[in-house]
Short mmCIF file of C-alpha atoms in Angstrom, two decimals:
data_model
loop_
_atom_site.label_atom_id
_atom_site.label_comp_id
_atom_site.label_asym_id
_atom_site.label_seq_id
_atom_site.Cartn_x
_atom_site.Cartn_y
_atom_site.Cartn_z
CA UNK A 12 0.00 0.00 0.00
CA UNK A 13 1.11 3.09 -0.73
CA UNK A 14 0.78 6.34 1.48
CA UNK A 15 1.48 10.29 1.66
CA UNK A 16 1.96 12.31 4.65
CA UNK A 17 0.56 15.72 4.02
CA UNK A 18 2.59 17.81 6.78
CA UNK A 19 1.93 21.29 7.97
CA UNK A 20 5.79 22.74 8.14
CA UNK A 21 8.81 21.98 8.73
CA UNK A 22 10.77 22.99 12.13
CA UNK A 23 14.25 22.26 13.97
CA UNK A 24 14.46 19.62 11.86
CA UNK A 25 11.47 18.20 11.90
CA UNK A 26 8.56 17.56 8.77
CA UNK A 27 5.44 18.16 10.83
CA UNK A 28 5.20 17.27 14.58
CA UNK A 29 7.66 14.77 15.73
CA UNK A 30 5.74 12.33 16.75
CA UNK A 31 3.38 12.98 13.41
CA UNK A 32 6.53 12.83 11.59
CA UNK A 33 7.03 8.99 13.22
CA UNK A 34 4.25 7.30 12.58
CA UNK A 35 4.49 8.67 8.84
CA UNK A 36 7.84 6.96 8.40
CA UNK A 37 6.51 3.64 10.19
CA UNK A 38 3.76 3.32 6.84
CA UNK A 39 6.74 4.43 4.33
CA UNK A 40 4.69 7.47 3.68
CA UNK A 41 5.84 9.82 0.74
CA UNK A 42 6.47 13.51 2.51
CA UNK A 43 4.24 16.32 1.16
CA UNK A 44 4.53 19.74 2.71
CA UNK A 45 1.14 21.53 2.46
CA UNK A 46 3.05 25.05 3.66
CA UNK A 47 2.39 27.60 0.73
CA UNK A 48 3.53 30.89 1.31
CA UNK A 49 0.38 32.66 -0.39
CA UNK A 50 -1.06 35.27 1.82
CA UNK A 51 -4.76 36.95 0.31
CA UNK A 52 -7.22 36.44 2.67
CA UNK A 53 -10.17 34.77 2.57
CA UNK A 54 -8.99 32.43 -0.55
CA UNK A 55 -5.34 31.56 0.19
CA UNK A 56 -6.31 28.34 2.09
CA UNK A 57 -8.71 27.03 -1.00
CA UNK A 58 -6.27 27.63 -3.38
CA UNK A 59 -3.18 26.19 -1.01
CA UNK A 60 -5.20 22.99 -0.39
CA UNK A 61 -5.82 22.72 -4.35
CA UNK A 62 -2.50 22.83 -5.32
CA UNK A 63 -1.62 20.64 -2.61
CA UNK A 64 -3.89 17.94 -3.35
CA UNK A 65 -2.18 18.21 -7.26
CA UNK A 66 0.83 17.36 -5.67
CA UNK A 67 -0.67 13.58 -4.54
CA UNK A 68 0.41 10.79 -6.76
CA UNK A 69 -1.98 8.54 -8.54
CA UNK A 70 -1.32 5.71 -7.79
CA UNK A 71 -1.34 6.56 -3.68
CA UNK A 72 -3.95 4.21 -1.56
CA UNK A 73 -3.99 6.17 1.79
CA UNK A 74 -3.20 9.99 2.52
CA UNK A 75 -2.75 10.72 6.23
CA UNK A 76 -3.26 14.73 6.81
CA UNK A 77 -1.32 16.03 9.92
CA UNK A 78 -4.07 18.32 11.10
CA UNK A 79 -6.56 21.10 10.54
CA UNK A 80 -4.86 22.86 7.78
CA UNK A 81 -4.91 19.81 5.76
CA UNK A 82 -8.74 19.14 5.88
CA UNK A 83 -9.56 20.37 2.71
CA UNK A 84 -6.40 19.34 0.53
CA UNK A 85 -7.47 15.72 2.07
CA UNK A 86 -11.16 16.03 0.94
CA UNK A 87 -9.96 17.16 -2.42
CA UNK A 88 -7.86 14.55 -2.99
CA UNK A 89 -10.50 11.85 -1.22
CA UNK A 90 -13.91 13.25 -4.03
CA UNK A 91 -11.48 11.93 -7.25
CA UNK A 92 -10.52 8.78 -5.49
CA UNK A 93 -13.78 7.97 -3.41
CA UNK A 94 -12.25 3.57 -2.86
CA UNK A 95 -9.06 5.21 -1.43
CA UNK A 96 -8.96 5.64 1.93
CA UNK A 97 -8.09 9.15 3.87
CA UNK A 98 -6.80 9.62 7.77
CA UNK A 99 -6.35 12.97 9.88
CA UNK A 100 -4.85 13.20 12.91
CA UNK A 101 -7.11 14.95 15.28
CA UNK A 102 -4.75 17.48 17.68
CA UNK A 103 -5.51 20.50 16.49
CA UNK A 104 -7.33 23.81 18.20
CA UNK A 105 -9.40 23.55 15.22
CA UNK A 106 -10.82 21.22 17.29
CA UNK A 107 -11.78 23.57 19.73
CA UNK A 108 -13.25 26.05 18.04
CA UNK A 109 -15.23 23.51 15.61
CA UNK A 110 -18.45 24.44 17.89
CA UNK A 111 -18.46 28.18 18.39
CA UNK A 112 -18.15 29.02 14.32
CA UNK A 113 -20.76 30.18 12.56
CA UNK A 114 -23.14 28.32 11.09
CA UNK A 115 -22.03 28.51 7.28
CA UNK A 116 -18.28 27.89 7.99
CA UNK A 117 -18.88 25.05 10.49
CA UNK A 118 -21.25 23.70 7.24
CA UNK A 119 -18.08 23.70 4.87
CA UNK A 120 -15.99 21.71 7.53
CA UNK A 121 -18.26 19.07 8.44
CA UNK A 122 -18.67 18.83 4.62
CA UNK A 123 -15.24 18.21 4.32
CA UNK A 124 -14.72 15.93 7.30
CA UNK A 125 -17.16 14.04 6.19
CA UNK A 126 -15.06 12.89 3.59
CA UNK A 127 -12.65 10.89 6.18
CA UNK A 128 -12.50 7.05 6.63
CA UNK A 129 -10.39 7.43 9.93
CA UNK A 130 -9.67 10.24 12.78
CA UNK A 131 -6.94 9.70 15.14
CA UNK A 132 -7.13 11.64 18.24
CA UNK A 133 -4.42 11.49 20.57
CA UNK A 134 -6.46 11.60 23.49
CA UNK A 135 -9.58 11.00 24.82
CA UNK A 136 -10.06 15.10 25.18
CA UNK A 137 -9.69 15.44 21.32
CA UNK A 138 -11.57 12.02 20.29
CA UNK A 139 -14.18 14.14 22.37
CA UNK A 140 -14.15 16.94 19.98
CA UNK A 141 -14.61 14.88 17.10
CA UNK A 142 -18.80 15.49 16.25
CA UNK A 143 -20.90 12.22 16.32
CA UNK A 144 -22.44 12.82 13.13
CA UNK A 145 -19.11 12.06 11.27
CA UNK A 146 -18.85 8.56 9.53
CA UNK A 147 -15.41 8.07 10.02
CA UNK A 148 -14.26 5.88 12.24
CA UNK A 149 -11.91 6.95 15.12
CA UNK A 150 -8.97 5.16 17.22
CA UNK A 151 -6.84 7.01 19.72
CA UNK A 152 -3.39 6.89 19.51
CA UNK A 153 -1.39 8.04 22.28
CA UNK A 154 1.79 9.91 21.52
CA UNK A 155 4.92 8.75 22.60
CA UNK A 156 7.85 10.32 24.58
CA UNK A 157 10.73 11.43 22.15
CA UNK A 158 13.87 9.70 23.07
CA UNK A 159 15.24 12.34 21.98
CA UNK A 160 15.38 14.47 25.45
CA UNK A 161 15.79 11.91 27.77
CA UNK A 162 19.81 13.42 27.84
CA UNK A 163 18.24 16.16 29.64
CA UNK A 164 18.38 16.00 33.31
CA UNK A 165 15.53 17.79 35.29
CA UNK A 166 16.22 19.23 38.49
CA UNK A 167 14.08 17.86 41.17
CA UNK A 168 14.79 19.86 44.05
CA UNK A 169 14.05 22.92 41.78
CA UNK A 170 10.27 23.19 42.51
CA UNK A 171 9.83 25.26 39.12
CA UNK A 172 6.96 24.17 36.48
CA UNK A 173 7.54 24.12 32.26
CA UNK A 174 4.18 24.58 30.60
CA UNK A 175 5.18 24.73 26.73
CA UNK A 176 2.71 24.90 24.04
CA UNK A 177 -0.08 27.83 22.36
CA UNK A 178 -1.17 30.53 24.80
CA UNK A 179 -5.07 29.66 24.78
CA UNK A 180 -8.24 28.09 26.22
CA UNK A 181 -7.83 24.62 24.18
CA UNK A 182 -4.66 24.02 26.19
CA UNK A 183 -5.90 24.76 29.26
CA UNK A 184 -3.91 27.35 30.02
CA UNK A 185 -6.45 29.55 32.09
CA UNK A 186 -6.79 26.42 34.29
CA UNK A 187 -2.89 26.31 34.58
CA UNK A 188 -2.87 29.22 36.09
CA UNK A 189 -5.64 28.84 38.64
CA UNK A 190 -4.02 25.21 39.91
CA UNK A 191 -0.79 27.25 40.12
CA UNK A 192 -2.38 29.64 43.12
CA UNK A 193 -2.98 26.30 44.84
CA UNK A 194 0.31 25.13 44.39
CA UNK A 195 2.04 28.33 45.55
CA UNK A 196 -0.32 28.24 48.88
CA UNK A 197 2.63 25.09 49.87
CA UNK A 198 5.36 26.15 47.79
CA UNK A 199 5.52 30.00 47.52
CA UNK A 200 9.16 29.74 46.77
CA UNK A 201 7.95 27.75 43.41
CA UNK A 202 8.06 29.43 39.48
CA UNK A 203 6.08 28.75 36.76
CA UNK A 204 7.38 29.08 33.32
CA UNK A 205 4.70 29.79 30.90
CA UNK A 206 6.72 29.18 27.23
CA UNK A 207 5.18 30.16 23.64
CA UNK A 208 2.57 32.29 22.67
CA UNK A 209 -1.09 32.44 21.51
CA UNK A 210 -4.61 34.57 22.55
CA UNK A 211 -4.44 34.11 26.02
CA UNK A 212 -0.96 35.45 26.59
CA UNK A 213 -1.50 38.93 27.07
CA UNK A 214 -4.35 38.27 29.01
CA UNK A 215 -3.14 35.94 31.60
CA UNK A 216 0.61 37.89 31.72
CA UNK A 217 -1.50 41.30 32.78
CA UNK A 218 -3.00 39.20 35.72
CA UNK A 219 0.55 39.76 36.98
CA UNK A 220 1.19 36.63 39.35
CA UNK A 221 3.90 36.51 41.37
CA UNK A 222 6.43 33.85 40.16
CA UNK A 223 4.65 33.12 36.75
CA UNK A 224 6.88 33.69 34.00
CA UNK A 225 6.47 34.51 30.46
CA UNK A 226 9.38 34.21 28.18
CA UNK A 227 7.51 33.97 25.18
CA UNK A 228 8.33 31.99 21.59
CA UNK A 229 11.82 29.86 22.87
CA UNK A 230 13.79 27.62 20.19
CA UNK A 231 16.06 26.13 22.97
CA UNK A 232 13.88 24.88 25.62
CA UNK A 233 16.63 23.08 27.29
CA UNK A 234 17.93 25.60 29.63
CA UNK A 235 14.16 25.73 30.91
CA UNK A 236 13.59 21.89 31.19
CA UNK A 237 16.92 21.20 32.99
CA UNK A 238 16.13 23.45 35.87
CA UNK A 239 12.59 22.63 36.54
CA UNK A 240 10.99 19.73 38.00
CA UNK A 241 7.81 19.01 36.11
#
């Protein structure tokens, strides 16, 4: 059988998400970056997910779409090759926010979704997100831990926190901060480092908590993980 892996960009080394980027490899998937440049809004993303679903061979069996911005190149592809099967990882805020858009854009997504054999959530939260009236079929699929970091040593006498990730309500990040007040009630010598960006950061760095920390978008998180304990 023969697969594509349509991922969303490449970073530090990485095509798509690392642990996206593994279980493409373990299928022998041919690499496909969706990432087009084109900025006009309101049409950019058709005509991106057009020219990205050009890109798909012929003779592929299965395309496996990284996440939200691949929904539509996916359904493209899937409406010329309706006995082929197509797969989307679901881990997206697109997620999220599937429920609060307006009626007429919601439409065009659940059109498109519809168009899926298979969702894989990687949790129970997102296979939760996933609306019941889709056909496809779901299976969670847990990610793994990345090898790749276990050289890094945390400090456990350090009583710090690392929260890393977007900025915004689908993370949970408002609810980070309100456990952290409990934790600082036993540990007020304690930090939280809050790393990234997104919606919520402006919002939640105004609040002004003593100890909380926001250093923004960081490309080396070592230095943060090696002195923190969780």
């Amino acid at each position: 059988m023969k697969s594509v892996f349509l991922y969303n960009s490449e970073h530090r080394g990485y095509k798509g998400h690392p642990v996206h980027e593994e279980w493409a490899k373990s299928i022998n998937a041919v690499f496909i970056n969706d990432r087009d440049k084109l900025q006009i809004p309101r049409i950019s993303r058709p005509i991106k997910s057009f020219f990205t679903a050009k890109k798909i061979p012929n003779d592929v069996d299965l395309v496996l779409c990284e996440g939200a911005s691949q929904i539509f190149s996916g359904a493209i592809w899937k409406v010329k090759n309706k006995n082929k099967k197509l797969a989307l990882i679901v881990s997206d805020p697109k997620w999220f926010y599937l429920k609060t858009m307006n009626q007429r854009l919601k439409n065009i997504y659940m059109n498109a979704l519809s168009k899926y054999d298979l969702f894989i959530p990687t949790s129970p939260l997102m296979n939760s997100l996933i609306p019941k009236e889709l056909p496809g079929k779901r299976s969670i699929v847990f990610p793994f831990a990345d090898p790749r970091f276990f050289k890094y040593k945390a400090d456990l006498n350090a009583k710090c926190i690392v929260f890393t990730g977007r900025i915004g309500l689908e993370k949970g990040t408002d609810l980070l901060l309100e456990a952290y007040l409990k934790i600082m009630q036993d540990f007020p010598e304690s930090k939280l480092y809050v790393l990234g960006f997104g919606k919520l950061k402006d919002k939640l760095e105004n609040k002004k908590i003593k100890n909380v920390i926001f250093p923004g978008w960081i490309d080396n998180l070592e230095k943060y993980l090696e002195k923190s304990s969780i």
